[in-house]
Short mmCIF file of C-alpha atoms in Angstrom, two decimals:
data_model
loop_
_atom_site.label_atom_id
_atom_site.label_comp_id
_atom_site.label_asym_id
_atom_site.label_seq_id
_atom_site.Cartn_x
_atom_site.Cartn_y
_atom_site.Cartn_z
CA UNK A 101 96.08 -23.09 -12.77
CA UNK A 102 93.25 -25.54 -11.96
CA UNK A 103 90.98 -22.01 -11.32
CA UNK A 104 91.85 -20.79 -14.75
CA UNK A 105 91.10 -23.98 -16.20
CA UNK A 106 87.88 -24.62 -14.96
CA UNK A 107 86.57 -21.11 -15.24
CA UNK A 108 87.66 -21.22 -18.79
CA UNK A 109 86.14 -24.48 -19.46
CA UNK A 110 82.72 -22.82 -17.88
CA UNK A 111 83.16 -19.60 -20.31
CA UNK A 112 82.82 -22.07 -23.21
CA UNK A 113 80.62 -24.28 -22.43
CA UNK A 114 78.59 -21.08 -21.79
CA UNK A 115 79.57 -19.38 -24.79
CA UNK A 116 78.50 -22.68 -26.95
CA UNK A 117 75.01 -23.15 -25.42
CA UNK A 118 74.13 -19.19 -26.58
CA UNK A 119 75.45 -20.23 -30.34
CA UNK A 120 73.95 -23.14 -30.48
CA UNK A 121 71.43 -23.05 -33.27
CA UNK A 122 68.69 -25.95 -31.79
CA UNK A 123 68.33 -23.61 -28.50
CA UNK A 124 64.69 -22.80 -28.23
CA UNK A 125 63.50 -19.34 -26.51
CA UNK A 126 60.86 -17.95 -24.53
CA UNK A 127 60.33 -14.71 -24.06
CA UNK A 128 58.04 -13.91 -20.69
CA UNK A 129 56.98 -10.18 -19.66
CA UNK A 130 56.76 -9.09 -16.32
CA UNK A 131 54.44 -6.63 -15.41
CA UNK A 132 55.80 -3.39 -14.16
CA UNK A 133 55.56 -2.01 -10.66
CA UNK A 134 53.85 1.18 -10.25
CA UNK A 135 54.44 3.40 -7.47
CA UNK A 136 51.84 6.03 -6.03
CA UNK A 137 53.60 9.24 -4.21
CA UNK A 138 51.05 11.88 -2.38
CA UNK A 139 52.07 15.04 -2.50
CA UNK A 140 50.03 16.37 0.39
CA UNK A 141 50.93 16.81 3.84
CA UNK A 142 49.81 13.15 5.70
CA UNK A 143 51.99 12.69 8.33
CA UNK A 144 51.16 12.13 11.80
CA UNK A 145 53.10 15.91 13.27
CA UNK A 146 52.51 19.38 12.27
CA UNK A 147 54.74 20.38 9.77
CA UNK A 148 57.15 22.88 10.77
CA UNK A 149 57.44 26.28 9.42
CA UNK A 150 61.59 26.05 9.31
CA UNK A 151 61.96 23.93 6.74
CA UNK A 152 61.03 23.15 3.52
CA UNK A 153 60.15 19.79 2.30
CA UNK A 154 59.96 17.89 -0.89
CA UNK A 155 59.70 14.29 -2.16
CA UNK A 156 62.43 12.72 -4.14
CA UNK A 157 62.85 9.46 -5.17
CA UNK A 158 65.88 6.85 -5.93
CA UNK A 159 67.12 3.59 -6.77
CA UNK A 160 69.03 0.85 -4.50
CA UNK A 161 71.35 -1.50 -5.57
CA UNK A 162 68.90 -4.58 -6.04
CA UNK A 163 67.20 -2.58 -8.46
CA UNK A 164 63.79 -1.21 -5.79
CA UNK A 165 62.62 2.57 -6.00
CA UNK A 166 62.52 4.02 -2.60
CA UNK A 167 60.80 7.37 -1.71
CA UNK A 168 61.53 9.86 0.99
CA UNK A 169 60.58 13.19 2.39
CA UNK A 170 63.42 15.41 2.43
CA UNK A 171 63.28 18.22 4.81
CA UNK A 172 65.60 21.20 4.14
CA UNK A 173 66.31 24.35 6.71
CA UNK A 174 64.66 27.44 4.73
CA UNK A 175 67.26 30.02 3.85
CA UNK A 176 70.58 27.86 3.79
CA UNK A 177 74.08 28.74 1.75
CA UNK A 178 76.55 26.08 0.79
CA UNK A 179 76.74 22.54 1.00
CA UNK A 180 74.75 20.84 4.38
CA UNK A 181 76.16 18.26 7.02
CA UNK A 182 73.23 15.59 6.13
CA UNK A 183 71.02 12.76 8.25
CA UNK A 184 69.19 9.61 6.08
CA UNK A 185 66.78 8.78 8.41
CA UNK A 186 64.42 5.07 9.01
CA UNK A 187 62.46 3.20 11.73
CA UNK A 188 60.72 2.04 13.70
CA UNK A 189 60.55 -1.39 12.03
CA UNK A 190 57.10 -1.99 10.63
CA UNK A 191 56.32 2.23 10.40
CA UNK A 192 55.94 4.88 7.40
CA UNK A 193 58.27 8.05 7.22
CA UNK A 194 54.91 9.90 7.78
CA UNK A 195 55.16 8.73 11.07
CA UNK A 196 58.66 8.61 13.87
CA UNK A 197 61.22 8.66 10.96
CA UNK A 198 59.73 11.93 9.70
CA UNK A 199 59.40 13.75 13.08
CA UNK A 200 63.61 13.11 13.39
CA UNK A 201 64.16 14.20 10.62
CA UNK A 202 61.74 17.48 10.74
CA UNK A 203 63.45 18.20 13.88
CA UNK A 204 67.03 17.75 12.76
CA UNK A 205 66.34 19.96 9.45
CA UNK A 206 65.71 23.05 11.88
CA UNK A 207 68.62 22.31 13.43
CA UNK A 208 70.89 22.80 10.08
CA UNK A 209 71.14 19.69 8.71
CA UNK A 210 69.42 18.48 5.32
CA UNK A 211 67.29 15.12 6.15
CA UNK A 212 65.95 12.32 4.11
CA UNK A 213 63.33 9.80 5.80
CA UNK A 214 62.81 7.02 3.46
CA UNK A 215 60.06 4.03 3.22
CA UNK A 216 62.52 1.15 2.89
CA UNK A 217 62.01 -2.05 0.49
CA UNK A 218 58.58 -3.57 -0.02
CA UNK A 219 56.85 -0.85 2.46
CA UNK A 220 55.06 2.47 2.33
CA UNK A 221 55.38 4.70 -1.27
CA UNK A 222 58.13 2.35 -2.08
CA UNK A 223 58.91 0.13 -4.52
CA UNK A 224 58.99 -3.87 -4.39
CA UNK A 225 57.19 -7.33 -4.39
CA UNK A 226 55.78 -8.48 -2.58
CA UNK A 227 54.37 -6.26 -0.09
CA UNK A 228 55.47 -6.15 3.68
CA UNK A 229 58.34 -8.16 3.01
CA UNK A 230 62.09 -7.41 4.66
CA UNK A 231 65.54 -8.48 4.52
CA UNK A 232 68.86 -7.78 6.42
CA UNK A 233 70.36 -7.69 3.62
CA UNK A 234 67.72 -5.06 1.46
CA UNK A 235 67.07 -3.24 4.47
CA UNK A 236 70.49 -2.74 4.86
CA UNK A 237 71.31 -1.58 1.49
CA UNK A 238 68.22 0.54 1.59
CA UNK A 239 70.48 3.30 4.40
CA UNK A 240 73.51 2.97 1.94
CA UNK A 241 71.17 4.03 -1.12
CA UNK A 242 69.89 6.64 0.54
CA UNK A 243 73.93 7.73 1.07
CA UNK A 244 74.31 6.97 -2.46
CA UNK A 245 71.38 10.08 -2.80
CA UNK A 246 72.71 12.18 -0.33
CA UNK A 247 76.36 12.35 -1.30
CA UNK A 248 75.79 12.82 -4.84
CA UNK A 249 73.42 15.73 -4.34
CA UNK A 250 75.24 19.39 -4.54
CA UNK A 251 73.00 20.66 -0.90
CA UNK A 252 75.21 18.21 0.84
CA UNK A 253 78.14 17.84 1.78
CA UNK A 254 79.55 14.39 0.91
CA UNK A 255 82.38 13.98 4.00
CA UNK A 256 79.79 14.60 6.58
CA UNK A 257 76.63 12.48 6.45
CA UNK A 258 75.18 10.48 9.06
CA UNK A 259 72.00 8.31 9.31
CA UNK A 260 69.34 7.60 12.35
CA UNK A 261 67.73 4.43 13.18
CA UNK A 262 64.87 4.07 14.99
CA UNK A 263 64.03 0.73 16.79
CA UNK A 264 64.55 -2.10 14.35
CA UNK A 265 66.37 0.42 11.92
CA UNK A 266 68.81 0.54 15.32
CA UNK A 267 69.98 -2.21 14.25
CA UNK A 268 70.00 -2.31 10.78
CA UNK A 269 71.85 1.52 10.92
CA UNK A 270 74.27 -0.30 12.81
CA UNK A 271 75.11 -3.32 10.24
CA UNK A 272 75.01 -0.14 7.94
CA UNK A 273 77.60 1.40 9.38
CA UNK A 274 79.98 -1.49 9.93
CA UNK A 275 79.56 -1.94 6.03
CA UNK A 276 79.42 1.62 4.13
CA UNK A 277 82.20 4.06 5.59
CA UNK A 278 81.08 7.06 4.10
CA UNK A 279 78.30 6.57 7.07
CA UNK A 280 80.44 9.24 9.02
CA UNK A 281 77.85 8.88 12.37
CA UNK A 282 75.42 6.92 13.30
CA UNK A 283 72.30 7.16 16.10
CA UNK A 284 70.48 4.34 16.76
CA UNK A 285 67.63 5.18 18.64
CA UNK A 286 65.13 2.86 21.09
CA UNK A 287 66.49 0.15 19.02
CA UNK A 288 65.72 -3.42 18.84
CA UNK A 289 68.18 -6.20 17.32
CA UNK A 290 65.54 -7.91 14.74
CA UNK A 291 67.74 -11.01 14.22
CA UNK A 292 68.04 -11.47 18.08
CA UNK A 293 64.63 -11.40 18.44
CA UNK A 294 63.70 -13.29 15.64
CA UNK A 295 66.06 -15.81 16.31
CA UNK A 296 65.77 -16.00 20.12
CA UNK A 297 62.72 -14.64 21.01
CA UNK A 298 61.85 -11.41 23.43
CA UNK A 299 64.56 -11.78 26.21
CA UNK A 300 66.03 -14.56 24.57
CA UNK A 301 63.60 -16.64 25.95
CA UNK A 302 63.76 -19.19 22.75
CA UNK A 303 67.53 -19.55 22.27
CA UNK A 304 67.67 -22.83 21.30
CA UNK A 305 68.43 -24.93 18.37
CA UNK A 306 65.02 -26.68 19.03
CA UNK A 307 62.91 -23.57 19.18
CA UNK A 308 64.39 -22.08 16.07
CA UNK A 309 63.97 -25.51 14.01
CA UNK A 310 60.65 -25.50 15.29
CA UNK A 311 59.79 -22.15 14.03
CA UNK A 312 62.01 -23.03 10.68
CA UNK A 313 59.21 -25.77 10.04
CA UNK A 314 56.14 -23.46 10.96
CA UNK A 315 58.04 -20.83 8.38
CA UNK A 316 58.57 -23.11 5.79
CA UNK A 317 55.30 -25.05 5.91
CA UNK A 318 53.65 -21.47 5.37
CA UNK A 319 56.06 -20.97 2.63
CA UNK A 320 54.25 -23.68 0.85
CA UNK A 321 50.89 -22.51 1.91
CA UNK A 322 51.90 -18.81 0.25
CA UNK A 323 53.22 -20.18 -2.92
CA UNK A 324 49.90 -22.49 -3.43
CA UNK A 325 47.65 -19.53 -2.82
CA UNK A 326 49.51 -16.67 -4.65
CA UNK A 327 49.66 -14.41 -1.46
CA UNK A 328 51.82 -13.89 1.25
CA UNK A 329 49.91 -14.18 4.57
CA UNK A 330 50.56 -11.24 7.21
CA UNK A 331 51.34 -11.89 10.58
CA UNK A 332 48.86 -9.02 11.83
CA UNK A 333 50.34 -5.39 13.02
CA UNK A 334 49.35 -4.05 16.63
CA UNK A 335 46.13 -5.67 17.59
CA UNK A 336 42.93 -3.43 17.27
CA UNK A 337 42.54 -4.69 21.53
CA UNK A 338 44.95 -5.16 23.67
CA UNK A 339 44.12 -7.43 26.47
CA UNK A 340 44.39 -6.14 30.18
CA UNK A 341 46.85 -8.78 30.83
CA UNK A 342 49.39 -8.08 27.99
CA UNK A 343 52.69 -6.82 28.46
CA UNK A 344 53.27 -2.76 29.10
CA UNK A 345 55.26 -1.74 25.74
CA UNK A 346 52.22 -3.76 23.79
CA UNK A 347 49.96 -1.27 25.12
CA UNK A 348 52.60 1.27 24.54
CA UNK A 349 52.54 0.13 20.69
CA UNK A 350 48.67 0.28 20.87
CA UNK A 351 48.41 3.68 22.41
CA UNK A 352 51.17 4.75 18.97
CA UNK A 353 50.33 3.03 16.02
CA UNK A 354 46.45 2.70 16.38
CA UNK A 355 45.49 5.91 17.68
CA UNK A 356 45.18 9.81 16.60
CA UNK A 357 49.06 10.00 18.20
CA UNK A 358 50.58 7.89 15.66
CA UNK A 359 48.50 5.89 13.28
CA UNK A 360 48.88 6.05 9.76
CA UNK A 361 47.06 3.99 6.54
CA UNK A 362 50.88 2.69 4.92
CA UNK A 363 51.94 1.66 7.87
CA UNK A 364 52.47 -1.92 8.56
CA UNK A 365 52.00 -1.44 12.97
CA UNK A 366 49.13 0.04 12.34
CA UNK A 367 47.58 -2.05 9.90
CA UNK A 368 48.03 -5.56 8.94
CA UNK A 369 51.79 -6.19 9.66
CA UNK A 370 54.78 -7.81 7.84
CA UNK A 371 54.05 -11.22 5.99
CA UNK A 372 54.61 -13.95 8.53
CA UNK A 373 57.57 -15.60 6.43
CA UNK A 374 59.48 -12.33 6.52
CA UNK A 375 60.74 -13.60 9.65
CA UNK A 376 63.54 -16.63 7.52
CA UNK A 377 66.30 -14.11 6.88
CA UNK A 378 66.63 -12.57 9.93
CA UNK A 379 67.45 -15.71 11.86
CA UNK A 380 70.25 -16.73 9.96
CA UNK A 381 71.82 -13.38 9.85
CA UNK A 382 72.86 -11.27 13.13
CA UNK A 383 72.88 -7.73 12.66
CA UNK A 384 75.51 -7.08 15.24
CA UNK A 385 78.55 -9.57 13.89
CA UNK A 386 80.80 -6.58 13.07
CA UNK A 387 79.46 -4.39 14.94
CA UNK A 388 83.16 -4.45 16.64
CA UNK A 389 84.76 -3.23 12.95
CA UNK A 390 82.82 0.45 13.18
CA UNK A 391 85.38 2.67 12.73
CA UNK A 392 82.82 5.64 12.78
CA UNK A 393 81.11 7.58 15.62
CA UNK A 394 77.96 5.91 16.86
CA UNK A 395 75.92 6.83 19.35
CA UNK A 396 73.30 4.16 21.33
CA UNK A 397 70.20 5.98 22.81
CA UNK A 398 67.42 4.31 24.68
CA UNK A 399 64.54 4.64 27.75
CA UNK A 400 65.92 3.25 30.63
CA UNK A 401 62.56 2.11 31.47
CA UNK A 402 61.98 0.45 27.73
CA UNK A 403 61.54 -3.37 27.28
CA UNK A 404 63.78 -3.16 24.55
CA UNK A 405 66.45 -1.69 26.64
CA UNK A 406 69.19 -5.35 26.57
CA UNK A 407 69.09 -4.82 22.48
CA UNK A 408 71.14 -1.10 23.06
CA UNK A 409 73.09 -2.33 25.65
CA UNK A 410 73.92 -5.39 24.17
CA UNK A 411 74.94 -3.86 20.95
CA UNK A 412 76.64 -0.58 22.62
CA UNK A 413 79.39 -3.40 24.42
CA UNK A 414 79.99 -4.83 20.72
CA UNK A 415 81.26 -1.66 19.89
CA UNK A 416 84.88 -0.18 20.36
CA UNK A 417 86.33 3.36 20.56
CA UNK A 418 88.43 3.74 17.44
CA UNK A 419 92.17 4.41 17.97
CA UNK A 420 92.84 8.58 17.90
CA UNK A 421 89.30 9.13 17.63
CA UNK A 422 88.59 10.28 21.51
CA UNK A 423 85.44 8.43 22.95
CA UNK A 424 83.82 8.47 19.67
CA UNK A 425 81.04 5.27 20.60
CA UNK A 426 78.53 6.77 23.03
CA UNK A 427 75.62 5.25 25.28
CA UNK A 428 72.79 7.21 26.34
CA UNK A 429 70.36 6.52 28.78
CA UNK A 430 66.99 8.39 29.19
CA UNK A 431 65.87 8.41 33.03
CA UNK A 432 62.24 7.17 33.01
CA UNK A 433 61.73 6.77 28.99
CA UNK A 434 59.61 3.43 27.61
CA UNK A 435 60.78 2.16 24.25
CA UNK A 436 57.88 4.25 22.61
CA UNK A 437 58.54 7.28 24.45
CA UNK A 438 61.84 7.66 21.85
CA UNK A 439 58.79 7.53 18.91
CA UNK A 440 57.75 10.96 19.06
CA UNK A 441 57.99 12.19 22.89
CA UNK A 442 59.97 15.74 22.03
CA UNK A 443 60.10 16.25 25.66
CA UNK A 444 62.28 12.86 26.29
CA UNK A 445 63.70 12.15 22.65
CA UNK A 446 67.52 14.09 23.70
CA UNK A 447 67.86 15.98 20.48
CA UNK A 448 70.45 18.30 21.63
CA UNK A 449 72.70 15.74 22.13
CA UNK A 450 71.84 14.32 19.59
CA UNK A 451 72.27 17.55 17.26
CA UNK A 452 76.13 17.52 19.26
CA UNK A 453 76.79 14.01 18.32
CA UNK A 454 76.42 14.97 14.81
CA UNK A 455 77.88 18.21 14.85
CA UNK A 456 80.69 16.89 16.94
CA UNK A 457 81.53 13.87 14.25
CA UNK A 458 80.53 14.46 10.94
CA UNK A 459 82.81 17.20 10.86
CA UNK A 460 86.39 15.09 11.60
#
């Protein structure tokens, strides 16, 4: 009774203070967002002469536009099996996102690579920003798109993740069921590494509250000058002495092979205090609760490789669902190799994954 009480006690005090005649009002306008969607080919692969492609746009559920290239096999009857598709962390769907889906599309399945929240053609303030919590509802909107369109059929879609979208595509799929697969590709754990540092070399509570006060002392420093600062995408030179996959992000994301203008990588990176979420919130918490197929691929020679492995023993075969979690190791691969290496990335087994669950 004490609930009801209260609650109704709350109802009219807040029902009195909108009645009450001395209540003065301000009325404040908000500029509008305004998106800008090119219609020409710009991505960083050949388009492919098997598909057809298109832009299409839709809402999520905090209100953001998001925009994707959907890429449809030419000459299809009835209602598609269907693959949303983001990643790396910090790219464009012109760029690895794109080439997955491209590829899947030939092999029968309608595809959607989106620009998440606050990145690329989409929609949101301020720029560059992310959040495990956006990011994540970014996959389910784009399941909210795919099962409501009439090309697709609504009992078998899947998504793909690509490095930090790994992660993310898994924290999708432990929350939206109608995610009947899920590939997470090369992928890193963002609030691991956020929180710990690479190799968990900064698990402590005095490292994080020592970043906590760098983040929050730039917090102030944003809000006094009106602008997020970026943390700075793949250096422009990488120094002889820096680690292997940096020079495998420099040889992607700033040359001819996989540099593109929207993309944060390539360009001036995610604002520095886009980091604060991520700590706070681990990606792989129920991880354990997937009821749905998922399949973990990565390079056994990639830096990244503890994040899939890691998350791959978080997950559990489901009851009367045969072996339906999966682990897949590429012989020789680097993290970046997974990007846009066709000769490495295992899309047959990826297409039989798919094809394999989506249709239970």
């Amino acid at each position: 009774m004490k609930q009801r009480y209260y609650l109704a006690i709350g109802l009219m005090t807040f029902s009195l203070t909108l009645n009450s005649k001395d209540m003065n009002t301000e009325t404040i306008k908000l500029p509008q967002e305004e998106i800008t969607i090119t219609h020409e080919w710009d991505k960083v692969f050949p388009k492919s002469d098997k598909v057809e492609h298109k832009k299409v746009t839709f809402p999520n559920r905090f209100g953001f536009t998001l925009v994707a290239d959907v890429y449809i096999p030419k000459d299809t009857k009835g209602p598609l099996p269907a693959i949303a598709v983001c990643g790396p962390f910090g790219a464009v769907k012109e760029q690895s996102s794109g080439l997955y889906a491209q590829e899947m599309a030939e092999r029968g399945f309608y595809t959607l690579a989106f620009d998440p929240s606050f990145t690329g053609e989409s929609s949101g303030q301020p720029r560059y920003m992310t959040s495990p919590d956006i990011n994540t509802e970014d996959f389910s909107a784009a399941i909210d798109y795919l099962v409501t369109n009439p090309m697709v059929n609504p009992e078998e879609v899947g998504i793909i993740g690509i490095c930090g979208w790994g992660g993310i595509a898994i924290n999708a799929a432990a929350s939206d069921p109608r995610i009947k697969a899920t590939v997470a590709s090369t992928m890193y754990d963002m609030s691991r590494v956020d929180a710990n540092g690479y190799f968990d070399s900064a698990d402590s509570s005095e490292a994080r509250n020592e970043l906590r006060d760098m983040l929050s002392a730039q917090r102030t420093e944003d809000f006094k000058n009106g602008t997020p600062k970026l943390a700075g995408g793949v250096p422009d030179v990488v120094p002889e002495d820096a680690p292997q996959f940096l020079k495998d992000y420099h040889a992607y994301y700033k040359t001819e092979r996989g540099y593109h203008p929207r993309s944060l990588n390539s360009n001036g990176g995610r604002n520095v205090t886009a980091v604060i979420p991520w700590i706070n919130a681990p990606l792989m918490s129920r991880a354990g609760e997937i009821e749905n197929a998922v399949m973990v691929v990565h390079g056994e020679k990639a830096h990244s490789f503890y994040f899939g492995s890691d998350a791959y023993k978080k997950l559990k075969v489901t009851p009367g669902k045969d072996n339906n979690k999966l682990f897949m190791v590429i012989p020789g691969a680097s993290h970046t190799d997974l990007y846009d290496q066709k000769d490495k990335i295992p899309f047959d087994a990826i297409e039989s994954f798919f094809t394999e669950y989506l249709h239970k």
